[in-house]
Coordinates of C-alpha atoms and ligand atoms in Angstrom, one line a residue:
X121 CA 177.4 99.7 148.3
X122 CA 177.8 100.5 151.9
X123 CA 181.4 100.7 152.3
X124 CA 181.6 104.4 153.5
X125 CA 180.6 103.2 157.2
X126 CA 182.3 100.0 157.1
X127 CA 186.4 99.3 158.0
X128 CA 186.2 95.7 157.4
X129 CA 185.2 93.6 154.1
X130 CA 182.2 91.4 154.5
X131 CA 183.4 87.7 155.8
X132 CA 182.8 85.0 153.0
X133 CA 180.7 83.2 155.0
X134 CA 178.4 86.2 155.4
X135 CA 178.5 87.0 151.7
X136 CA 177.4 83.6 150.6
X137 CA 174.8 83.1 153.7
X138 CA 173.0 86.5 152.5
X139 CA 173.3 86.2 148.8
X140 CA 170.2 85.9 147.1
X141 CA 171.4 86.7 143.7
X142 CA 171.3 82.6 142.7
X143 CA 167.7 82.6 143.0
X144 CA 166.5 86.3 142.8
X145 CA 168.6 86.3 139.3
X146 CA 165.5 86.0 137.4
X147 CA 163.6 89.0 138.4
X148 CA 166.4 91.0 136.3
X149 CA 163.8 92.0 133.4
X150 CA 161.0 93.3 135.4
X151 CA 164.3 94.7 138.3
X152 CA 165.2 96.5 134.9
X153 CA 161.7 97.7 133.9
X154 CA 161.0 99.3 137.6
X155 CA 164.3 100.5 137.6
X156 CA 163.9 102.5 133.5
X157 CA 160.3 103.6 135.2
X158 CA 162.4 105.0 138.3
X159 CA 165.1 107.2 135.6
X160 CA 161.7 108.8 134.5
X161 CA 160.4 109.5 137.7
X162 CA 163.8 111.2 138.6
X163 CA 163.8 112.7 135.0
X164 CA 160.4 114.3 135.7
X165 CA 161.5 115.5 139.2
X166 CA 164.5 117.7 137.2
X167 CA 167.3 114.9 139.5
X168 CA 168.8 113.7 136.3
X169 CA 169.1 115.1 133.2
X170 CA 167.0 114.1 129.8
X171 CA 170.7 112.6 128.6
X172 CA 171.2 111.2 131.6
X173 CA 167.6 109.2 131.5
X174 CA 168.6 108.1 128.2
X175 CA 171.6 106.6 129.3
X176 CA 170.6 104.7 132.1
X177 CA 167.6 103.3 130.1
X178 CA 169.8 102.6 127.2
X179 CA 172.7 100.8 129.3
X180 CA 169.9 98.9 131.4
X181 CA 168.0 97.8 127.8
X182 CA 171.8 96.3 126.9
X183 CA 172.4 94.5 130.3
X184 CA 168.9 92.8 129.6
X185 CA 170.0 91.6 126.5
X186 CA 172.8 90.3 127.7
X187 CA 171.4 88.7 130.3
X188 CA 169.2 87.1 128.1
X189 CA 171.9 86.2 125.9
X190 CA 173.3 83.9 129.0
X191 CA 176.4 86.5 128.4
X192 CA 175.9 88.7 131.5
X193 CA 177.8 87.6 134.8
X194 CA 176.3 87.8 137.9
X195 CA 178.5 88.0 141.1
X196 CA 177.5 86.5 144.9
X197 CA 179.6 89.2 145.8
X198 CA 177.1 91.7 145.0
X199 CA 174.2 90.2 146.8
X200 CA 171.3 90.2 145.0
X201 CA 169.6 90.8 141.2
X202 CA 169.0 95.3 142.2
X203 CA 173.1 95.6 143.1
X204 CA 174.4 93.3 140.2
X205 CA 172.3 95.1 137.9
X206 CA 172.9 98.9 139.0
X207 CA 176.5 98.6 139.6
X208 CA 177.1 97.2 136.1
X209 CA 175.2 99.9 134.9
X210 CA 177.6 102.6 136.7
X211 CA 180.6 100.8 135.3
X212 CA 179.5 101.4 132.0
X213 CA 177.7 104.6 132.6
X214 CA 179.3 106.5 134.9
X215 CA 177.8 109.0 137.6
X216 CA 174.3 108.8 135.9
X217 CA 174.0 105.3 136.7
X218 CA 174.8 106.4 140.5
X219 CA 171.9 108.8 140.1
X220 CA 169.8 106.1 139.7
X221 CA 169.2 104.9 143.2
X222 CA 168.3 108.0 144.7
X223 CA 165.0 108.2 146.7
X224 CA 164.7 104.8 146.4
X225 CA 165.9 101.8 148.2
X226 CA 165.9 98.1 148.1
X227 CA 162.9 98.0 149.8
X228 CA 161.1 99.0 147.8
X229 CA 162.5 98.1 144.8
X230 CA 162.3 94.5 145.7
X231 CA 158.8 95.1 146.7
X232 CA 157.7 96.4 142.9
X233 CA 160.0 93.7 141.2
X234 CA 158.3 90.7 143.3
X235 CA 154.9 92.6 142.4
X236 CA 155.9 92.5 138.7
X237 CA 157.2 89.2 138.4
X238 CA 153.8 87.8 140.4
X239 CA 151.5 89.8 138.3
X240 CA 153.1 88.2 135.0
X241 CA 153.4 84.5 136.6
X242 CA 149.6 85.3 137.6
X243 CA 148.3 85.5 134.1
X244 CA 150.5 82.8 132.7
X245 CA 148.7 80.0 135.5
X246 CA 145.4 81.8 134.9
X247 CA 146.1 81.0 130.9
X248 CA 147.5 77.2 131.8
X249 CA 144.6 76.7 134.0
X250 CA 142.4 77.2 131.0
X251 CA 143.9 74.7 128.8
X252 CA 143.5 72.6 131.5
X253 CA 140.3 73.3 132.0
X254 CA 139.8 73.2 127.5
X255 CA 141.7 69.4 127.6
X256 CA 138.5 68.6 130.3
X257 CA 136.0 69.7 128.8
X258 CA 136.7 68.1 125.5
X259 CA 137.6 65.2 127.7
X260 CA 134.4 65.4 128.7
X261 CA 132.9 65.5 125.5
X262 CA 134.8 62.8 124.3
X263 CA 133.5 60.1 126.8
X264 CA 130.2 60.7 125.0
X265 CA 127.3 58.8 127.2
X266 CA 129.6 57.0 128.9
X267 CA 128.3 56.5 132.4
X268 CA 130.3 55.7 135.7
X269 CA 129.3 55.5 139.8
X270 CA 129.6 58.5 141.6
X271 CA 131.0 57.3 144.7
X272 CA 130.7 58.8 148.5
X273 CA 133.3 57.5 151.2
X274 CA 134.7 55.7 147.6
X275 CA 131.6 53.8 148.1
X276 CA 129.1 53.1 144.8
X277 CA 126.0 55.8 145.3
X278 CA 124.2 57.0 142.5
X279 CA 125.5 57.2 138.8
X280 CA 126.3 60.1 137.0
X281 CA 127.8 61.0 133.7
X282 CA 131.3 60.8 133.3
X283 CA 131.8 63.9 131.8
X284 CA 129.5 65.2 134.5
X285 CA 132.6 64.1 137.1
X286 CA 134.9 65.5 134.7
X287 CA 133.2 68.8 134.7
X288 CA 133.3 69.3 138.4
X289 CA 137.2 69.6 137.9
X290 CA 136.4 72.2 135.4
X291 CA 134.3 74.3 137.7
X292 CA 137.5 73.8 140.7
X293 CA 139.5 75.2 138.3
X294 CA 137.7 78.1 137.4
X295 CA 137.6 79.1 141.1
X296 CA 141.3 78.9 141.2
X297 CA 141.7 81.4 138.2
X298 CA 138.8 83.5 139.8
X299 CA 141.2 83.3 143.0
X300 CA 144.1 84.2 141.5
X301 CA 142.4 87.4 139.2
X302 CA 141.1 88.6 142.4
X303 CA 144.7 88.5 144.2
X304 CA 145.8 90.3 141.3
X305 CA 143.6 93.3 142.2
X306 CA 145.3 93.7 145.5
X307 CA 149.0 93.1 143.8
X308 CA 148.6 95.4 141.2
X309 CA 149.5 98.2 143.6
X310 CA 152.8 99.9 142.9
X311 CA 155.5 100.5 145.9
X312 CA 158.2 102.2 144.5
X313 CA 158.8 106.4 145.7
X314 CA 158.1 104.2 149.5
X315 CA 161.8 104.0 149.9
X316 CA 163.3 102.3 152.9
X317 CA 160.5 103.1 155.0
X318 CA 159.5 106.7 154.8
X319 CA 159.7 107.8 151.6
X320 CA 161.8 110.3 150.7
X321 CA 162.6 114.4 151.1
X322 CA 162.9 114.2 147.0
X323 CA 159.6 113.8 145.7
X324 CA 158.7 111.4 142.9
X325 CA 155.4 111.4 140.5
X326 CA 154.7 107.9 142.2
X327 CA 151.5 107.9 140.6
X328 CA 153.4 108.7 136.8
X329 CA 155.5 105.9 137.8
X330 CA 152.7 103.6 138.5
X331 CA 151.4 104.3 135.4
X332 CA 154.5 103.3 134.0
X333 CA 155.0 100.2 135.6
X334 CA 151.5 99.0 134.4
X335 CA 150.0 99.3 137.8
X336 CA 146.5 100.3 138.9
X337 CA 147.7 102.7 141.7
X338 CA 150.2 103.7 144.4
X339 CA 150.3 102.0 148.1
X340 CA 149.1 104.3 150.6
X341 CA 151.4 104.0 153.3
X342 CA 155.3 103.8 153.2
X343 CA 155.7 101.2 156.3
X344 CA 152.9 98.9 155.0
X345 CA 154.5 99.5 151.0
X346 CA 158.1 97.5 152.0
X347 CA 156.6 95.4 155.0
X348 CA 153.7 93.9 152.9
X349 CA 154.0 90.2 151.2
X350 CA 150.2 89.9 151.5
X351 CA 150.1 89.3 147.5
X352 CA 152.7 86.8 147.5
X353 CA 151.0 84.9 150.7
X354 CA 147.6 85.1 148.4
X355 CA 148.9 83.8 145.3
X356 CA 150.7 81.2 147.3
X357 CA 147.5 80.1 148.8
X358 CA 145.5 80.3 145.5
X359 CA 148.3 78.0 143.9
X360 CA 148.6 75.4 147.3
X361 CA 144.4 75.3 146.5
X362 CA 144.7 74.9 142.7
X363 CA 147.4 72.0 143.7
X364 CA 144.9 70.3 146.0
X365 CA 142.5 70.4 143.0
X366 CA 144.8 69.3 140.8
X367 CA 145.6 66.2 143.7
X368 CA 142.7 65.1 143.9
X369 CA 141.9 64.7 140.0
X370 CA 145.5 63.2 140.5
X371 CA 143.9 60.6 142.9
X372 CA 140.9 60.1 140.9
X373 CA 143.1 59.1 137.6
X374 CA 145.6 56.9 139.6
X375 CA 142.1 55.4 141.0
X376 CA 141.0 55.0 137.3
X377 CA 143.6 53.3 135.7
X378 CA 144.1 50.6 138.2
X379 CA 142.9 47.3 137.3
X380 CA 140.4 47.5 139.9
X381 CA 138.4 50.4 138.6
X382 CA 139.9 50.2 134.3
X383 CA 137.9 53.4 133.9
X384 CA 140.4 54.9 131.9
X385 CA 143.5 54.2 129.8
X386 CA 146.1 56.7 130.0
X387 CA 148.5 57.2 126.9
X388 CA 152.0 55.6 126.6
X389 CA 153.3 59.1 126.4
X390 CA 152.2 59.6 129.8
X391 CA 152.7 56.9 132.0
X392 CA 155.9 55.1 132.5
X393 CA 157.0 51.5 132.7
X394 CA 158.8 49.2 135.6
X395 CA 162.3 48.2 135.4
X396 CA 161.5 45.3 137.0
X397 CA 158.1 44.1 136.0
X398 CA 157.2 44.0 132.2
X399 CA 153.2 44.8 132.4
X400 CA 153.8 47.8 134.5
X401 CA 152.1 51.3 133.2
X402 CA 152.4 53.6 135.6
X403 CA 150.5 57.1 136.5
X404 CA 153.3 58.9 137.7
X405 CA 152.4 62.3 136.2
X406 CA 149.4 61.7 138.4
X407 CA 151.4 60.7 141.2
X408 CA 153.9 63.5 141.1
X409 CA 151.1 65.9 140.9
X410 CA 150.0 64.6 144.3
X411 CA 153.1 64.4 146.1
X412 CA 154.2 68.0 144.2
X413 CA 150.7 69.8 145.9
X414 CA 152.5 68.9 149.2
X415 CA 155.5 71.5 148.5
X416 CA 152.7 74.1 147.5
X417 CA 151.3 74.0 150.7
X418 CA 154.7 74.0 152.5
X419 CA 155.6 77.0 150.3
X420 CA 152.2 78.8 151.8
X421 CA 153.3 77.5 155.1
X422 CA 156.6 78.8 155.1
X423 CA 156.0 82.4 153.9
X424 CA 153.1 83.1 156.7
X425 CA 155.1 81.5 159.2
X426 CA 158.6 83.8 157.7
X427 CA 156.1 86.7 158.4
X428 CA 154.2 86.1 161.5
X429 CA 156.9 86.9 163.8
X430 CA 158.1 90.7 161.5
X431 CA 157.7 93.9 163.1
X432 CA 157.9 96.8 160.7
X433 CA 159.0 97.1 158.1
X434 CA 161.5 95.7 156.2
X435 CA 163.4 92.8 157.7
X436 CA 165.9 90.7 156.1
X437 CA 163.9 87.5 157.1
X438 CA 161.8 88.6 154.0
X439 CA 164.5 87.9 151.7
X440 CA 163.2 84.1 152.4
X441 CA 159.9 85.0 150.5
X442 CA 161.1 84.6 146.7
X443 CA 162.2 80.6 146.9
X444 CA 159.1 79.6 148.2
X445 CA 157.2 82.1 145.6
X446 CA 159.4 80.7 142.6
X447 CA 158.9 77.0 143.0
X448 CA 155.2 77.2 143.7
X449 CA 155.2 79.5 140.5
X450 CA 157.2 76.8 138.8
X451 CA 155.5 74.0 140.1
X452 CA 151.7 74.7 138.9
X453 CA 153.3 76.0 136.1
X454 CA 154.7 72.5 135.0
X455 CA 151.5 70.3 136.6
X456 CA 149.1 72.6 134.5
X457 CA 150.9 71.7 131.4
X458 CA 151.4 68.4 131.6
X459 CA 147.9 67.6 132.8
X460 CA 146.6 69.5 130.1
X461 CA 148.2 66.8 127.7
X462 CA 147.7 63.9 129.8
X463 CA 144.1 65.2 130.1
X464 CA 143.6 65.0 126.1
X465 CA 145.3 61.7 125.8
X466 CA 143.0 60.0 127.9
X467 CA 140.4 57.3 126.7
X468 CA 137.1 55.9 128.6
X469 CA 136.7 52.4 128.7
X470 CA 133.0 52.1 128.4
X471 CA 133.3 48.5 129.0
X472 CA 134.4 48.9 132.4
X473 CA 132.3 51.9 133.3
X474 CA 129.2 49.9 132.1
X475 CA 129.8 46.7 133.8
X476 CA 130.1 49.0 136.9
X477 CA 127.6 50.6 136.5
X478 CA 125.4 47.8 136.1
X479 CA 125.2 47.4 139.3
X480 CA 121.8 47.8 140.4
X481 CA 122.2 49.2 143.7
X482 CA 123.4 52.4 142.0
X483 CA 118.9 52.7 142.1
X484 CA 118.3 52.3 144.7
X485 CA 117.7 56.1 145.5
X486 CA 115.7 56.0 142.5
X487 CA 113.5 53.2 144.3
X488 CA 113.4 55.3 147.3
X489 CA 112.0 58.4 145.1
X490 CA 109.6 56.1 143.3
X491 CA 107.5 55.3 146.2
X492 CA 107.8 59.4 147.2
X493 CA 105.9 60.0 144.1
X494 CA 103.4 57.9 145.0
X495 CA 103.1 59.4 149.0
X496 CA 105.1 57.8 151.0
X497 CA 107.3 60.0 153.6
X498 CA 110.9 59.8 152.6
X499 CA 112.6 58.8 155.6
X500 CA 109.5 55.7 155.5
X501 CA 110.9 55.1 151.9
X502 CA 114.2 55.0 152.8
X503 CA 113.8 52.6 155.4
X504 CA 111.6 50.0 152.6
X505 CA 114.1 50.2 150.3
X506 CA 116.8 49.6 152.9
X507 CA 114.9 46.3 154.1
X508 CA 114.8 45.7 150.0
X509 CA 118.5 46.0 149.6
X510 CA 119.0 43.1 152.7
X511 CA 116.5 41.1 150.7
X512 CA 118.2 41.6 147.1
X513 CA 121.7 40.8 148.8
X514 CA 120.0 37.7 151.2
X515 CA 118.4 36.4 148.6
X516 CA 121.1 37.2 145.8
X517 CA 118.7 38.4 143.6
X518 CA 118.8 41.8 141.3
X519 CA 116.0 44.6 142.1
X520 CA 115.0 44.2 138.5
X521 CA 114.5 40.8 139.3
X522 CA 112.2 40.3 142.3
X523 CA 109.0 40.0 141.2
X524 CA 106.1 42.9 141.9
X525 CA 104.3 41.0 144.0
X526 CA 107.4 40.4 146.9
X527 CA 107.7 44.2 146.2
X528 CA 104.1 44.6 147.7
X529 CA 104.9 42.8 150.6
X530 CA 107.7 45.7 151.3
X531 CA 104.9 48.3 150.5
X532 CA 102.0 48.4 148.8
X533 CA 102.5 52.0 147.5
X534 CA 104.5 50.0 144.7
X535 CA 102.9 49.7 141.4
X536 CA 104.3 47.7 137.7
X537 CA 105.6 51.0 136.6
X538 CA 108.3 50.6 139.5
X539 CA 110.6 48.8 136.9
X540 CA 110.8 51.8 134.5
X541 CA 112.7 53.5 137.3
X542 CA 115.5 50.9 137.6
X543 CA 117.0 51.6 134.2
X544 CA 119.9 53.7 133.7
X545 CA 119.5 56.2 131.1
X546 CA 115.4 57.1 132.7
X547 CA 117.4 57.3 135.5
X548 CA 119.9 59.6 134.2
X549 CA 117.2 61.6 132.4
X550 CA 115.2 62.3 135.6
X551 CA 118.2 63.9 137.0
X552 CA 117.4 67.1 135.5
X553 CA 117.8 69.7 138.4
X554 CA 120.0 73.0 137.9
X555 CA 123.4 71.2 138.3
X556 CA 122.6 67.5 138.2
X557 CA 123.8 65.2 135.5
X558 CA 121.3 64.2 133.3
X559 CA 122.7 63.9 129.5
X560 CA 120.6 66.7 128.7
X561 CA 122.6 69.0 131.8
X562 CA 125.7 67.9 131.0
X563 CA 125.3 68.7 127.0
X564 CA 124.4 72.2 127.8
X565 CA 127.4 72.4 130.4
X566 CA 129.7 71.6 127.7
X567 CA 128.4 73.6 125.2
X568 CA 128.7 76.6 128.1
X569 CA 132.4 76.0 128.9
X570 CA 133.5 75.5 125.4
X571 CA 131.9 79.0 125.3
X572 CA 133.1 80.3 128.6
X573 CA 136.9 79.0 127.6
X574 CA 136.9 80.4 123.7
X575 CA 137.8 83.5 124.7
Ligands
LIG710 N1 167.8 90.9 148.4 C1 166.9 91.6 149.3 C2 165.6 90.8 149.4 O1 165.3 90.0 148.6 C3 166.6 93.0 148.8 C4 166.3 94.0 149.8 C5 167.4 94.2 150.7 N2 167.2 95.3 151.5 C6 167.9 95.5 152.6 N3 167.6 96.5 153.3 N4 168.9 94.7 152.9 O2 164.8 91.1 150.3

């Protein structure tokens, strides 16, 4: 493509150093949709004929489909995706396909086909998140009453709802789709008629090609238009955050279904065996999905440290932004989907969750409340119920269980009524602030994420 300066052919070494057509391969259908928007832009400008439109768009429409048919051969010889495309389409077309790349270069060609690609990966996680979110929220609704601890430092504190815990997920999630819509606001902005770096003396309709392309508008600034991978760093950090989210529910599951907690059974179809030891069902999609949210934040890593050191504008470094951009694209992709079904094929066991939460400490907050409502300062409370809990655990005997009068000795705001507040559901009821889990709360909750997630 640049032979007229060059005496020498490119060494082999150099040629399979720089290629980047093994991975950039699969922008080819939205290479070839920039590059048909590009014919119409030169079309428009009277650079290529109406035949001559037809032809490229025609021959570029058959390389797709041959691509797609797994019959179309890409060569490392011709770098990347843009120069294996367009020089197949001048062997079969002729000069019109050498027409094609004019006022354009690969700068920012590369720059609307990585925009393209993005924006379509974008809505596919933003459409996997929600099932994800859906298999929770039915998760949710599945596990009925069933009530668990909620735990600080993975310490017992006060209990809550399962589905209540569940639902927290569902609102991480929601932030991560929020994340990603907004990124896609900045992305949508199309590059192409930048050229290398200036533009070009041949003006372009840049704004009709926008149009084309799907795009809400045109960058503003040639430099900035091939320099910029700020919509590629955002997406990458939206996707590194939905894969901490998606670590930590990974961490709470693997938590679960040990023996120690027995919270939850997964399904056989999600878990795997030992080849050594016969009782062994493992969480492995959970544990995957906690080591995998590792590469999502070396991805991010990687591209803001491949552009921290760039002057303008284009530099070849930047070729190094699509690996890191694919897998993380890949890799939520695939944790989504199979959460989603591991998600739906989980089961409660209320057996567990009941004998831990039987635990009456879990009330002790409630205890501390009690004696609020009836005047005492809260940090006074605290410290009587604290002195209580030394007793109960001295003494090995139960809240329920120590009698009203030793309560009086502790303080003689207590009253009979102080045992109403050491059951579980009451307990759950009262927790009926904006946000908290009592049944009623987390009912309506459902009932506004199975709306929310319908459409
Ligand atoms: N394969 C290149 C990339 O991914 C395309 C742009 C090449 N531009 C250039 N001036 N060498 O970045």
């Amino acid at each position: 493509m640049w032979k007229g300066r060059f005496s020498q052919p490119t060494s082999q070494l150099v040629q399979s150093y720089g290629q980047s057509v093994s991975f950039d391969w699969r922008l080819y259908a939205h290479d070839i949709r920039g590059s048909i928007a590009q014919s119409k832009g030169l079309l428009k400008a009277g650079i290529i004929t109406s035949d001559e439109q037809s032809a490229i768009e025609k021959g570029l429409l058959e390389i797709r489909q041959e691509i797609e048919a797994g019959q179309f051969e890409f060569k490392q010889s011709l770098e990347d995706v843009h120069m294996n495309i367009e020089s197949e389409l001048t062997r079969r077309i002729g000069p019109a396909g050498a027409k094609l790349h004019t006022a354009r270069s690969r700068n920012d060609q590369v720059a609307t086909d990585v925009r393209l690609y993005t924006r379509d990966a974008v809505q596919e996680i933003i459409s996997l998140i929600q099932s994800l979110q859906r298999a929770l929220v039915e998760a949710a609704e599945r596990s009925g009453h069933a009530v668990v601890p909620g735990y600080t430092h993975l310490q017992r504190g006060q209990p809550v709802l399962f589905a209540h815990h569940l639902l927290a997920y569902v609102e991480m999630l929601s932030r991560d789709s929020a994340r990603l819509a907004d990124a896609n606001k900045r992305l949508n902005v199309c590059p192409l008629g930048s050229g290398a770096l200036a533009g070009s003396t041949i003006i372009l309709d840049r704004e009709f090609m926008a149009a084309e392309l799907g795009f809400d508008g045109v960058t503003q600034n040639s430099m900035d238009a091939v320099s910029d991978r700020d919509f590629a760093a955002e997406v990458l950090f939206s996707i590194a955050l939905c894969g901490v989210h998606l670590s930590r529910l990974s961490e709470d599951v693997i938590l679960w279904c040990s023996a120690e907690f027995g919270f939850i059974t997964l399904s056989d179809a999600h878990t795997t065996g030992s080849s050594l030891m016969p009782q062994k069902k493992n969480p492995d999609v959970a544990e995957l999905t906690r080591g995998k949210s590792g590469r999502l934040i070396g991805n991010l890593m990687a591209l803001l440290t491949l552009l921290k050191g760039l002057p303008m504008t284009y530099n070849r470094d930047m070729q190094e932004d699509k690996e890191p951009l694919f897998d993380s694209i890949d890799t939520i992709k695939a944790a989504l989907a199979v959460f989603a079904e591991m998600m739906a094929g989980m089961e409660v066991n209320e057996t567990r969750t009941r004998a831990a939460t039987s635990d009456p400490m879990l009330l002790a907050t409630d205890l501390a409340d009690y004696l609020v409502n009836h005047g005492v300062p809260f940090r006074s409370a605290h410290e009587v119920i604290g002195k209580l809990v030394a007793h109960s655990i001295a003494e090995k005997v139960a809240f329920a269980d120590i009698p009203l009068s030793k309560y009086q000795e502790f303080s003689s705001a207590f009253e009979s009524d102080l045992f109403a507040c050491l059951n579980l559901e009451t307990a759950l009821a009262a927790r009926k602030g904006i946000g908290a889990p009592s049944p009623h709360n987390v009912t309506a909750q459902i009932a506004r994420w199975k709306e929310a997630l319908s459409q």
